[in-house]
mmCIF file of C-alpha atoms in Angstrom:
data_model
loop_
_atom_site.group_PDB
_atom_site.id
_atom_site.type_symbol
_atom_site.label_atom_id
_atom_site.label_comp_id
_atom_site.label_asym_id
_atom_site.label_seq_id
_atom_site.Cartn_x
_atom_site.Cartn_y
_atom_site.Cartn_z
ATOM 1 C CA UNK A 1 -3.865 191.585 72.301
ATOM 2 C CA UNK A 2 -3.964 191.164 68.508
ATOM 3 C CA UNK A 3 -2.298 188.592 66.307
ATOM 4 C CA UNK A 4 -1.593 190.836 63.327
ATOM 5 C CA UNK A 5 -0.323 187.940 61.237
ATOM 6 C CA UNK A 6 -3.855 186.492 61.354
ATOM 7 C CA UNK A 7 -5.501 189.719 60.125
ATOM 8 C CA UNK A 8 -5.844 190.602 56.426
ATOM 9 C CA UNK A 9 -8.557 193.279 56.560
ATOM 10 C CA UNK A 10 -9.086 196.106 59.048
ATOM 11 C CA UNK A 11 -12.466 197.833 59.315
ATOM 12 C CA UNK A 12 -12.401 201.070 61.303
ATOM 13 C CA UNK A 13 -15.346 203.040 62.603
ATOM 14 C CA UNK A 14 -15.076 206.835 62.513
ATOM 15 C CA UNK A 15 -16.981 208.637 65.273
ATOM 16 C CA UNK A 16 -15.947 207.523 68.753
ATOM 17 C CA UNK A 17 -13.201 205.330 67.319
ATOM 18 C CA UNK A 18 -10.868 207.359 65.114
ATOM 19 C CA UNK A 19 -12.440 210.680 66.070
ATOM 20 C CA UNK A 20 -13.496 212.028 69.451
ATOM 21 C CA UNK A 21 -17.224 211.413 69.870
ATOM 22 C CA UNK A 22 -17.554 214.697 71.762
ATOM 23 C CA UNK A 23 -18.289 216.547 68.517
ATOM 24 C CA UNK A 24 -21.321 214.388 67.754
ATOM 25 C CA UNK A 25 -22.614 214.220 71.316
ATOM 26 C CA UNK A 26 -22.353 217.976 71.730
ATOM 27 C CA UNK A 27 -23.868 218.662 68.327
ATOM 28 C CA UNK A 28 -26.927 216.425 68.703
ATOM 29 C CA UNK A 29 -27.577 216.625 72.427
ATOM 30 C CA UNK A 30 -26.850 220.307 73.032
ATOM 31 C CA UNK A 31 -26.367 222.381 69.889
ATOM 32 C CA UNK A 32 -29.318 221.140 67.816
ATOM 33 C CA UNK A 33 -31.767 221.596 70.722
ATOM 34 C CA UNK A 34 -30.411 225.127 71.262
ATOM 35 C CA UNK A 35 -30.908 226.044 67.604
ATOM 36 C CA UNK A 36 -34.361 224.443 67.457
ATOM 37 C CA UNK A 37 -35.531 226.151 70.655
ATOM 38 C CA UNK A 38 -34.231 229.510 69.468
ATOM 39 C CA UNK A 39 -35.858 229.173 66.039
ATOM 40 C CA UNK A 40 -39.265 228.360 67.514
ATOM 41 C CA UNK A 41 -38.911 230.469 70.684
ATOM 42 C CA UNK A 42 -39.493 227.448 72.915
ATOM 43 C CA UNK A 43 -38.230 226.468 76.350
ATOM 44 C CA UNK A 44 -34.800 224.882 75.937
ATOM 45 C CA UNK A 45 -35.243 222.270 78.656
ATOM 46 C CA UNK A 46 -38.507 221.038 77.142
ATOM 47 C CA UNK A 47 -37.079 220.995 73.617
ATOM 48 C CA UNK A 48 -34.003 219.103 74.814
ATOM 49 C CA UNK A 49 -36.118 216.407 76.479
ATOM 50 C CA UNK A 50 -38.334 216.088 73.411
ATOM 51 C CA UNK A 51 -35.502 215.886 70.900
ATOM 52 C CA UNK A 52 -33.491 213.443 72.979
ATOM 53 C CA UNK A 53 -36.539 211.157 73.093
ATOM 54 C CA UNK A 54 -37.024 211.495 69.322
ATOM 55 C CA UNK A 55 -33.368 210.703 68.676
ATOM 56 C CA UNK A 56 -33.485 207.697 71.000
ATOM 57 C CA UNK A 57 -36.545 206.296 69.232
ATOM 58 C CA UNK A 58 -34.485 205.932 66.048
ATOM 59 C CA UNK A 59 -31.346 204.478 67.674
ATOM 60 C CA UNK A 60 -29.778 201.659 65.674
ATOM 61 C CA UNK A 61 -31.751 202.470 62.516
ATOM 62 C CA UNK A 62 -30.279 204.090 59.422
ATOM 63 C CA UNK A 63 -32.534 207.097 60.144
ATOM 64 C CA UNK A 64 -30.717 207.725 63.431
ATOM 65 C CA UNK A 65 -27.579 208.514 61.458
ATOM 66 C CA UNK A 66 -29.231 210.304 58.535
ATOM 67 C CA UNK A 67 -28.731 214.061 58.149
ATOM 68 C CA UNK A 68 -31.425 214.256 55.465
ATOM 69 C CA UNK A 69 -33.938 212.545 57.748
ATOM 70 C CA UNK A 70 -33.311 214.910 60.654
ATOM 71 C CA UNK A 71 -33.184 217.977 58.430
ATOM 72 C CA UNK A 72 -36.672 217.072 57.226
ATOM 73 C CA UNK A 73 -37.954 216.136 60.675
ATOM 74 C CA UNK A 74 -36.688 219.273 62.408
ATOM 75 C CA UNK A 75 -36.840 221.824 59.621
ATOM 76 C CA UNK A 76 -33.131 222.566 60.040
ATOM 77 C CA UNK A 77 -30.184 222.279 57.666
ATOM 78 C CA UNK A 78 -28.249 219.782 59.774
ATOM 79 C CA UNK A 79 -25.256 219.541 57.434
ATOM 80 C CA UNK A 80 -24.866 223.313 57.434
ATOM 81 C CA UNK A 81 -25.147 223.548 61.219
ATOM 82 C CA UNK A 82 -22.197 221.190 61.593
ATOM 83 C CA UNK A 83 -19.998 223.838 60.006
ATOM 84 C CA UNK A 84 -20.462 225.956 63.133
ATOM 85 C CA UNK A 85 -18.506 223.474 65.268
ATOM 86 C CA UNK A 86 -15.542 222.444 63.140
ATOM 87 C CA UNK A 87 -13.121 223.107 65.997
ATOM 88 C CA UNK A 88 -14.656 220.165 67.874
ATOM 89 C CA UNK A 89 -13.763 217.615 65.163
ATOM 90 C CA UNK A 90 -10.655 216.059 66.696
ATOM 91 C CA UNK A 91 -8.619 212.929 65.931
ATOM 92 C CA UNK A 92 -8.150 210.633 68.913
ATOM 93 C CA UNK A 93 -4.653 210.115 70.366
ATOM 94 C CA UNK A 94 -2.340 207.757 68.437
ATOM 95 C CA UNK A 95 -4.752 207.437 65.512
ATOM 96 C CA UNK A 96 -2.382 208.785 62.856
ATOM 97 C CA UNK A 97 0.494 206.625 64.080
ATOM 98 C CA UNK A 98 -1.824 203.611 63.988
ATOM 99 C CA UNK A 99 -3.024 204.421 60.464
ATOM 100 C CA UNK A 100 0.546 204.977 59.253
ATOM 101 C CA UNK A 101 1.552 201.578 60.624
ATOM 102 C CA UNK A 102 -1.465 199.951 58.977
ATOM 103 C CA UNK A 103 -0.632 201.590 55.668
ATOM 104 C CA UNK A 104 2.838 200.080 55.818
ATOM 105 C CA UNK A 105 1.480 196.622 56.666
ATOM 106 C CA UNK A 106 -0.137 195.850 53.285
ATOM 107 C CA UNK A 107 -3.520 195.039 54.773
ATOM 108 C CA UNK A 108 -6.871 196.057 53.320
ATOM 109 C CA UNK A 109 -7.951 199.061 55.423
ATOM 110 C CA UNK A 110 -11.505 200.386 55.155
ATOM 111 C CA UNK A 111 -13.186 203.195 57.037
ATOM 112 C CA UNK A 112 -16.686 201.874 57.704
ATOM 113 C CA UNK A 113 -19.083 204.368 59.256
ATOM 114 C CA UNK A 114 -22.795 204.679 59.860
ATOM 115 C CA UNK A 115 -22.376 208.418 59.429
ATOM 116 C CA UNK A 116 -24.123 210.110 56.520
ATOM 117 C CA UNK A 117 -21.744 210.704 53.630
ATOM 118 C CA UNK A 118 -22.001 214.478 54.140
ATOM 119 C CA UNK A 119 -20.640 213.982 57.660
ATOM 120 C CA UNK A 120 -17.976 211.603 56.409
ATOM 121 C CA UNK A 121 -16.821 214.064 53.748
ATOM 122 C CA UNK A 122 -16.790 216.965 56.207
ATOM 123 C CA UNK A 123 -14.709 215.080 58.734
ATOM 124 C CA UNK A 124 -12.237 213.937 56.122
ATOM 125 C CA UNK A 125 -11.820 217.529 54.953
ATOM 126 C CA UNK A 126 -11.064 218.617 58.508
ATOM 127 C CA UNK A 127 -8.848 215.709 59.604
ATOM 128 C CA UNK A 128 -7.217 214.897 56.233
ATOM 129 C CA UNK A 129 -6.804 211.204 57.078
ATOM 130 C CA UNK A 130 -8.605 209.819 54.007
ATOM 131 C CA UNK A 131 -5.368 208.845 52.240
ATOM 132 C CA UNK A 132 -4.730 206.109 54.788
ATOM 133 C CA UNK A 133 -7.697 204.035 53.586
ATOM 134 C CA UNK A 134 -8.329 201.778 50.625
ATOM 135 C CA UNK A 135 -11.992 202.849 50.771
ATOM 136 C CA UNK A 136 -14.267 205.215 52.692
ATOM 137 C CA UNK A 137 -17.629 203.518 53.154
ATOM 138 C CA UNK A 138 -20.817 205.066 54.519
ATOM 139 C CA UNK A 139 -23.510 202.518 55.286
ATOM 140 C CA UNK A 140 -25.996 205.018 53.818
ATOM 141 C CA UNK A 141 -24.691 203.817 50.448
ATOM 142 C CA UNK A 142 -26.374 200.489 51.278
ATOM 143 C CA UNK A 143 -29.418 201.801 53.129
ATOM 144 C CA UNK A 144 -28.750 199.679 56.217
ATOM 145 C CA UNK A 145 -26.506 200.304 59.254
ATOM 146 C CA UNK A 146 -23.790 198.082 60.684
ATOM 147 C CA UNK A 147 -26.279 196.847 63.274
ATOM 148 C CA UNK A 148 -27.970 194.765 60.542
ATOM 149 C CA UNK A 149 -26.609 191.587 58.953
ATOM 150 C CA UNK A 150 -27.539 192.805 55.471
ATOM 151 C CA UNK A 151 -24.753 195.384 55.691
ATOM 152 C CA UNK A 152 -22.005 192.803 56.121
ATOM 153 C CA UNK A 153 -23.285 190.744 53.194
ATOM 154 C CA UNK A 154 -23.395 193.824 50.974
ATOM 155 C CA UNK A 155 -19.935 194.938 52.081
ATOM 156 C CA UNK A 156 -18.573 191.488 51.304
ATOM 157 C CA UNK A 157 -19.806 191.790 47.729
ATOM 158 C CA UNK A 158 -18.018 195.105 47.142
ATOM 159 C CA UNK A 159 -14.890 194.550 49.242
ATOM 160 C CA UNK A 160 -14.252 190.811 49.519
ATOM 161 C CA UNK A 161 -12.799 189.898 52.903
ATOM 162 C CA UNK A 162 -12.383 186.791 55.011
ATOM 163 C CA UNK A 163 -14.507 187.344 58.141
ATOM 164 C CA UNK A 164 -12.237 185.258 60.376
ATOM 165 C CA UNK A 165 -9.197 187.257 59.179
ATOM 166 C CA UNK A 166 -10.875 190.635 59.674
ATOM 167 C CA UNK A 167 -10.525 193.120 62.523
ATOM 168 C CA UNK A 168 -13.306 195.580 63.347
ATOM 169 C CA UNK A 169 -12.689 198.419 65.786
ATOM 170 C CA UNK A 170 -15.905 200.191 66.744
ATOM 171 C CA UNK A 171 -17.258 202.011 69.797
ATOM 172 C CA UNK A 172 -20.817 200.633 69.509
ATOM 173 C CA UNK A 173 -21.461 197.265 71.138
ATOM 174 C CA UNK A 174 -24.544 196.549 69.009
ATOM 175 C CA UNK A 175 -22.345 196.920 65.922
ATOM 176 C CA UNK A 176 -19.670 194.652 67.367
ATOM 177 C CA UNK A 177 -22.295 192.029 68.187
ATOM 178 C CA UNK A 178 -23.644 192.223 64.644
ATOM 179 C CA UNK A 179 -20.119 191.767 63.291
ATOM 180 C CA UNK A 180 -19.537 188.832 65.623
ATOM 181 C CA UNK A 181 -22.775 187.226 64.441
ATOM 182 C CA UNK A 182 -21.561 187.578 60.859
ATOM 183 C CA UNK A 183 -18.332 185.805 61.778
ATOM 184 C CA UNK A 184 -15.803 188.634 61.997
ATOM 185 C CA UNK A 185 -13.017 187.145 64.046
ATOM 186 C CA UNK A 186 -11.261 190.083 65.700
ATOM 187 C CA UNK A 187 -13.241 192.737 67.582
ATOM 188 C CA UNK A 188 -12.103 195.721 69.638
ATOM 189 C CA UNK A 189 -13.818 198.674 71.254
ATOM 190 C CA UNK A 190 -12.765 201.936 72.917
ATOM 191 C CA UNK A 191 -13.077 202.592 76.625
ATOM 192 C CA UNK A 192 -13.782 206.336 76.290
ATOM 193 C CA UNK A 193 -15.280 207.294 72.898
ATOM 194 C CA UNK A 194 -16.151 210.808 74.125
ATOM 195 C CA UNK A 195 -13.195 212.487 75.835
ATOM 196 C CA UNK A 196 -15.586 214.656 77.865
ATOM 197 C CA UNK A 197 -17.613 211.725 79.237
ATOM 198 C CA UNK A 198 -16.500 209.140 81.821
ATOM 199 C CA UNK A 199 -14.726 206.002 80.646
ATOM 200 C CA UNK A 200 -17.064 203.069 80.125
ATOM 201 C CA UNK A 201 -16.977 199.883 82.188
ATOM 202 C CA UNK A 202 -18.476 196.380 81.957
ATOM 203 C CA UNK A 203 -17.911 196.220 78.219
ATOM 204 C CA UNK A 204 -18.580 192.914 76.468
ATOM 205 C CA UNK A 205 -15.711 193.102 73.973
ATOM 206 C CA UNK A 206 -11.952 193.500 74.241
ATOM 207 C CA UNK A 207 -11.184 197.137 74.987
ATOM 208 C CA UNK A 208 -8.337 199.603 74.529
ATOM 209 C CA UNK A 209 -7.789 203.121 75.791
ATOM 210 C CA UNK A 210 -5.673 204.295 72.855
ATOM 211 C CA UNK A 211 -4.298 202.906 69.614
ATOM 212 C CA UNK A 212 -0.710 202.735 70.834
ATOM 213 C CA UNK A 213 -1.782 199.534 72.602
ATOM 214 C CA UNK A 214 -2.345 197.747 69.286
ATOM 215 C CA UNK A 215 0.150 199.265 66.836
ATOM 216 C CA UNK A 216 0.951 196.775 64.060
ATOM 217 C CA UNK A 217 4.554 195.632 63.900
ATOM 218 C CA UNK A 218 6.002 196.642 60.550
#
């Protein structure tokens, strides 16, 4: 599926790609509404509908991913609440083997996430996979998400890469389309980002189930 000899740089998403997206889906769609409803003594079903709509309204914007934004909006310490669910932060199958092979391949390997840096730091503390990367990049450092072209231009300035010799693996199709528009030549997505949700179908980009399908030859 991949011609590794044609790839110099590997950009890897975090949530839904390297890590099971179930943590984030459960946290935002179930746990936060529960906490909010309990705090304000409101009906859970109504709160859940309201918060889901508020989350959806920010989809694709940097605010959608921003813990500070939602802490302010909801009057909750979002970063602190994440500590309640550490057991749900799980590495996807074959990820460590894939990262070990990449590390031995002498390619530039960057973790590139839209997650807030507090989330990034927390997940690295739990998973301990940070040593596999040349850099850990949160798009919050740039103020724009991967869905926007400005991010790729800014990233290029700090971590020079050849777009046509770069691989991006990401679970979000809007991000993959943005990368394609920028000229990134190798794009992959995951069939089942959340292990507790059904596998996706009718995806527009090349898809894998697990990373053993694309292990670099070293």
